[in-house]
Amino acid sequence: TANDGFFDPTRKEKPKREAYKFACEYRIEAGYIQNDQRAHGDTLRYTFLHGARVGATFQFLLPYRFSLQTGLLYSISAGRSNQHWRSMTQETVQTEYLRHTVVEHDLTIPIRAYYTIPLWKKLNMFFYTGPQLQIGVAERDYLQNFMTDRASAWLQELGGHTTPYDRFAEKELWRANIQWGLGGGLEWDKHRLVAGYDFGLNNLVRTPIGNGQKMSEWGWHVTYSYKL
């Protein structure tokens, strides 16, 4: 019979798989964002908004290097665009326009699935995907009117604005913006650099005043986060 106490130096022990242990990481995040308001139809315009984002996230660690992240992020962004209208007093030159200076405040709740790849020592690469809900807190249009009285009256009859207003309070746009995000980045110890792009999925126009009015908001960001 074999001796249980006998040691065989040629035998190789199978490496033990690390047991999964549930954990949650807490992070603070800050960085740059650019929102892209993609508009189609009368009285709306294509606008880029540049700004900043800050907030906190919670990341639940799952087996096989997967994890699930959520949290709450606040962002503020602003942009300017000129909206030209055909002059009612000059047939060939479009000299009348509205200048839109938009300031947007949002709260964002992401739900992202992460996959992490170890590279070297404490250096990791990661990728993520998942939806996020962007809730519009306020979107103020500090509108400047460079139109004639005749053109202004015509636009007002259509239901358009010619003076400053809040686009959510006036029920021009829905507050809920549903997006799908893709991104990735690098992580060293507690430090993480993230870049990503978010695709707008729903039409934000709540009260259309022209034919074929649609608008969705896409965006990209570069942020830094620190694990607490």
CSV table of C-alpha atoms in Angstrom, one decimal:
chain,number,residue,atom,x,y,z
A,1,THR,CA,0.0,0.0,0.0
A,2,ALA,CA,1.1,3.6,-0.7
A,3,ASN,CA,2.4,5.5,2.2
A,4,ASP,CA,0.4,8.7,2.6
A,5,GLY,CA,3.3,10.3,4.3
A,6,PHE,CA,5.7,9.6,1.3
A,7,PHE,CA,6.9,12.8,-0.4
A,8,ASP,CA,7.5,12.6,-4.2
A,9,PRO,CA,9.8,15.5,-5.3
A,10,THR,CA,8.7,15.0,-9.0
A,11,ARG,CA,5.1,15.7,-8.3
A,12,LYS,CA,3.8,19.2,-9.2
A,13,GLU,CA,1.1,20.8,-7.2
A,14,LYS,CA,-1.7,22.3,-9.2
A,15,PRO,CA,-1.9,26.0,-8.6
A,16,LYS,CA,-4.8,27.0,-6.4
A,17,ARG,CA,-7.4,29.3,-7.9
A,18,GLU,CA,-8.0,32.4,-5.8
A,19,ALA,CA,-11.3,32.2,-4.0
A,20,TYR,CA,-13.7,35.0,-5.1
A,21,LYS,CA,-14.3,37.5,-2.4
A,22,PHE,CA,-17.0,40.2,-2.7
A,23,ALA,CA,-15.8,43.7,-2.4
A,24,CYS,CA,-16.9,47.2,-3.3
A,25,GLU,CA,-14.7,50.1,-4.4
A,26,TYR,CA,-15.6,53.7,-3.8
A,27,ARG,CA,-14.2,56.4,-6.1
A,28,ILE,CA,-14.4,60.1,-6.6
A,29,GLU,CA,-14.3,61.3,-10.3
A,30,ALA,CA,-13.7,64.6,-12.1
A,31,GLY,CA,-12.9,65.5,-15.7
A,32,TYR,CA,-13.9,67.1,-19.0
A,33,ILE,CA,-17.0,66.4,-21.0
A,34,GLN,CA,-18.4,67.4,-24.4
A,35,ASN,CA,-22.1,67.1,-25.1
A,36,ASP,CA,-23.3,67.0,-28.7
A,37,GLN,CA,-26.9,68.1,-29.3
A,38,ARG,CA,-27.8,66.6,-32.6
A,39,ALA,CA,-30.8,68.4,-33.9
A,40,HIS,CA,-33.0,68.0,-37.0
A,41,GLY,CA,-36.0,70.1,-38.1
A,42,ASP,CA,-37.1,73.7,-37.9
A,43,THR,CA,-36.2,76.0,-35.0
A,44,LEU,CA,-33.5,73.6,-33.5
A,45,ARG,CA,-29.8,73.7,-34.2
A,46,TYR,CA,-26.7,71.6,-33.8
A,47,THR,CA,-24.8,72.6,-30.7
A,48,PHE,CA,-21.6,71.4,-28.9
A,49,LEU,CA,-21.5,72.0,-25.2
A,50,HIS,CA,-18.2,71.9,-23.3
A,51,GLY,CA,-17.9,71.5,-19.6
A,52,ALA,CA,-16.8,69.5,-16.5
A,53,ARG,CA,-18.1,66.5,-14.5
A,54,VAL,CA,-17.6,65.6,-10.8
A,55,GLY,CA,-19.2,62.9,-8.7
A,56,ALA,CA,-18.8,59.6,-6.9
A,57,THR,CA,-19.1,56.0,-8.1
A,58,PHE,CA,-19.4,52.5,-6.5
A,59,GLN,CA,-17.9,49.5,-8.2
A,60,PHE,CA,-18.9,46.0,-7.2
A,61,LEU,CA,-16.2,43.4,-7.9
A,62,LEU,CA,-17.4,40.2,-9.6
A,63,PRO,CA,-15.6,36.9,-10.5
A,64,TYR,CA,-13.3,36.6,-13.5
A,65,ARG,CA,-12.1,40.2,-13.4
A,66,PHE,CA,-15.6,41.6,-14.1
A,67,SER,CA,-17.2,44.4,-12.1
A,68,LEU,CA,-20.3,46.5,-12.1
A,69,GLN,CA,-20.3,50.2,-11.5
A,70,THR,CA,-22.9,52.8,-10.7
A,71,GLY,CA,-23.0,56.1,-8.9
A,72,LEU,CA,-24.1,59.8,-9.2
A,73,LEU,CA,-22.3,62.4,-11.4
A,74,TYR,CA,-23.0,66.1,-11.8
A,75,SER,CA,-22.0,67.9,-14.9
A,76,ILE,CA,-22.2,71.5,-16.2
A,77,SER,CA,-21.6,72.4,-19.8
A,78,ALA,CA,-22.1,75.4,-22.1
A,79,GLY,CA,-22.0,76.2,-25.8
A,80,ARG,CA,-22.9,78.9,-28.3
A,81,SER,CA,-24.4,78.6,-31.8
A,82,ASN,CA,-26.0,81.1,-34.3
A,83,GLN,CA,-29.3,80.2,-35.9
A,84,HIS,CA,-29.8,82.0,-39.2
A,85,TRP,CA,-33.2,82.8,-40.8
A,86,ARG,CA,-34.0,84.0,-44.2
A,87,SER,CA,-34.4,87.8,-44.1
A,88,MET,CA,-37.9,89.0,-44.7
A,89,THR,CA,-36.6,92.4,-45.9
A,90,GLN,CA,-33.7,91.2,-48.1
A,91,GLU,CA,-34.3,88.4,-50.6
A,92,THR,CA,-30.7,87.1,-51.2
A,93,VAL,CA,-28.8,87.8,-48.0
A,94,GLN,CA,-29.5,86.0,-44.7
A,95,THR,CA,-28.7,88.8,-42.2
A,96,GLU,CA,-31.1,87.9,-39.4
A,97,TYR,CA,-30.2,85.4,-36.7
A,98,LEU,CA,-30.6,84.2,-33.1
A,99,ARG,CA,-27.6,83.6,-30.9
A,100,HIS,CA,-28.1,80.8,-28.5
A,101,THR,CA,-25.8,80.5,-25.5
A,102,VAL,CA,-26.9,77.3,-23.7
A,103,VAL,CA,-25.8,76.4,-20.1
A,104,GLU,CA,-26.8,72.8,-19.1
A,105,HIS,CA,-26.9,71.2,-15.7
A,106,ASP,CA,-27.2,67.4,-15.5
A,107,LEU,CA,-27.2,64.5,-13.1
A,108,THR,CA,-26.0,61.2,-14.5
A,109,ILE,CA,-26.6,57.6,-13.1
A,110,PRO,CA,-24.4,55.1,-15.0
A,111,ILE,CA,-24.7,51.3,-15.0
A,112,ARG,CA,-21.5,50.0,-16.5
A,113,ALA,CA,-20.1,46.5,-16.8
A,114,TYR,CA,-16.2,46.5,-16.6
A,115,TYR,CA,-13.6,43.9,-17.6
A,116,THR,CA,-10.1,44.4,-16.3
A,117,ILE,CA,-6.8,43.0,-17.8
A,118,PRO,CA,-3.7,43.0,-15.6
A,119,LEU,CA,-0.6,44.3,-17.5
A,120,TRP,CA,2.3,44.8,-15.2
A,121,LYS,CA,2.6,45.0,-11.4
A,122,LYS,CA,-0.2,47.5,-10.4
A,123,LEU,CA,-0.9,48.6,-14.0
A,124,ASN,CA,-4.2,47.4,-15.4
A,125,MET,CA,-6.2,48.0,-18.6
A,126,PHE,CA,-10.0,48.0,-18.6
A,127,PHE,CA,-13.0,48.3,-20.9
A,128,TYR,CA,-16.6,49.0,-20.1
A,129,THR,CA,-20.0,49.2,-21.7
A,130,GLY,CA,-23.5,49.9,-20.4
A,131,PRO,CA,-26.4,52.3,-20.2
A,132,GLN,CA,-26.7,55.5,-18.3
A,133,LEU,CA,-29.6,57.8,-17.4
A,134,GLN,CA,-28.9,61.6,-17.7
A,135,ILE,CA,-31.4,63.7,-15.9
A,136,GLY,CA,-31.6,67.4,-16.9
A,137,VAL,CA,-31.7,69.7,-13.9
A,138,ALA,CA,-31.7,72.9,-16.0
A,139,GLU,CA,-30.9,74.0,-19.5
A,140,ARG,CA,-30.9,77.8,-19.8
A,141,ASP,CA,-30.8,79.4,-23.2
A,142,TYR,CA,-29.4,83.0,-22.9
A,143,LEU,CA,-30.8,83.9,-26.2
A,144,GLN,CA,-29.9,87.1,-28.1
A,145,ASN,CA,-32.2,88.3,-30.8
A,146,PHE,CA,-30.7,89.9,-33.9
A,147,MET,CA,-33.9,89.6,-36.0
A,148,THR,CA,-36.2,92.3,-37.3
A,149,ASP,CA,-39.5,92.8,-35.5
A,150,ARG,CA,-41.3,91.2,-38.4
A,151,ALA,CA,-39.2,88.0,-38.3
A,152,SER,CA,-39.5,87.9,-34.5
A,153,ALA,CA,-43.3,88.1,-34.7
A,154,TRP,CA,-43.4,85.3,-37.3
A,155,LEU,CA,-41.2,83.0,-35.2
A,156,GLN,CA,-43.3,83.7,-32.1
A,157,GLU,CA,-46.4,82.7,-33.9
A,158,LEU,CA,-44.8,79.3,-34.7
A,159,GLY,CA,-44.2,78.9,-31.0
A,160,GLY,CA,-40.5,79.7,-31.1
A,161,HIS,CA,-38.6,81.7,-28.5
A,162,THR,CA,-36.9,85.0,-29.1
A,163,THR,CA,-36.0,85.9,-25.5
A,164,PRO,CA,-34.0,83.9,-22.8
A,165,TYR,CA,-35.8,80.9,-21.3
A,166,ASP,CA,-35.3,77.4,-19.7
A,167,ARG,CA,-35.8,74.6,-22.2
A,168,PHE,CA,-37.0,72.2,-19.6
A,169,ALA,CA,-39.2,74.6,-17.7
A,170,GLU,CA,-40.9,75.6,-21.0
A,171,LYS,CA,-41.4,72.0,-21.8
A,172,GLU,CA,-39.4,72.2,-25.0
A,173,LEU,CA,-37.3,69.2,-24.1
A,174,TRP,CA,-37.7,66.1,-22.0
A,175,ARG,CA,-35.4,65.9,-18.9
A,176,ALA,CA,-34.6,62.2,-19.3
A,177,ASN,CA,-31.8,61.3,-21.7
A,178,ILE,CA,-31.1,57.6,-22.1
A,179,GLN,CA,-27.6,56.8,-23.4
A,180,TRP,CA,-25.4,53.8,-24.1
A,181,GLY,CA,-21.7,54.1,-23.4
A,182,LEU,CA,-18.5,52.5,-24.5
A,183,GLY,CA,-15.1,53.2,-23.1
A,184,GLY,CA,-11.9,52.1,-21.4
A,185,GLY,CA,-8.7,53.3,-19.8
A,186,LEU,CA,-5.7,52.6,-17.6
A,187,GLU,CA,-5.4,52.1,-13.9
A,188,TRP,CA,-2.4,52.3,-11.6
A,189,ASP,CA,-2.9,51.4,-8.0
A,190,LYS,CA,-5.7,53.8,-6.8
A,191,HIS,CA,-5.5,56.1,-9.9
A,192,ARG,CA,-7.6,55.6,-13.0
A,193,LEU,CA,-7.8,57.5,-16.3
A,194,VAL,CA,-11.0,56.9,-18.3
A,195,ALA,CA,-12.2,57.9,-21.8
A,196,GLY,CA,-15.6,57.1,-23.2
A,197,TYR,CA,-18.3,57.9,-25.7
A,198,ASP,CA,-22.1,57.9,-25.0
A,199,PHE,CA,-24.7,57.4,-27.7
A,200,GLY,CA,-28.1,59.2,-27.3
A,201,LEU,CA,-30.9,56.7,-27.7
A,202,ASN,CA,-34.1,58.8,-27.4
A,203,ASN,CA,-35.7,61.8,-28.9
A,204,LEU,CA,-35.5,64.7,-26.5
A,205,VAL,CA,-38.1,67.0,-28.2
A,206,ARG,CA,-41.1,67.2,-26.0
A,207,THR,CA,-43.1,70.0,-27.7
A,208,PRO,CA,-42.4,70.1,-31.5
A,209,ILE,CA,-43.3,73.3,-33.3
A,210,GLY,CA,-42.0,72.4,-36.8
A,211,ASN,CA,-41.9,69.5,-39.2
A,212,GLY,CA,-39.6,66.6,-38.3
A,213,GLN,CA,-38.2,68.0,-35.1
A,214,LYS,CA,-35.9,65.6,-33.4
A,215,MET,CA,-32.9,66.0,-31.1
A,216,SER,CA,-30.7,63.5,-29.3
A,217,GLU,CA,-27.7,64.2,-27.1
A,218,TRP,CA,-24.4,62.3,-27.5
A,219,GLY,CA,-21.2,63.0,-25.8
A,220,TRP,CA,-17.6,62.0,-24.8
A,221,HIS,CA,-15.5,62.5,-21.8
A,222,VAL,CA,-12.1,62.1,-20.3
A,223,THR,CA,-12.0,61.8,-16.5
A,224,TYR,CA,-9.7,61.0,-13.6
A,225,SER,CA,-10.9,59.0,-10.6
A,226,TYR,CA,-9.3,58.1,-7.3
A,227,LYS,CA,-10.1,55.0,-5.2
A,228,LEU,CA,-10.9,55.9,-1.6
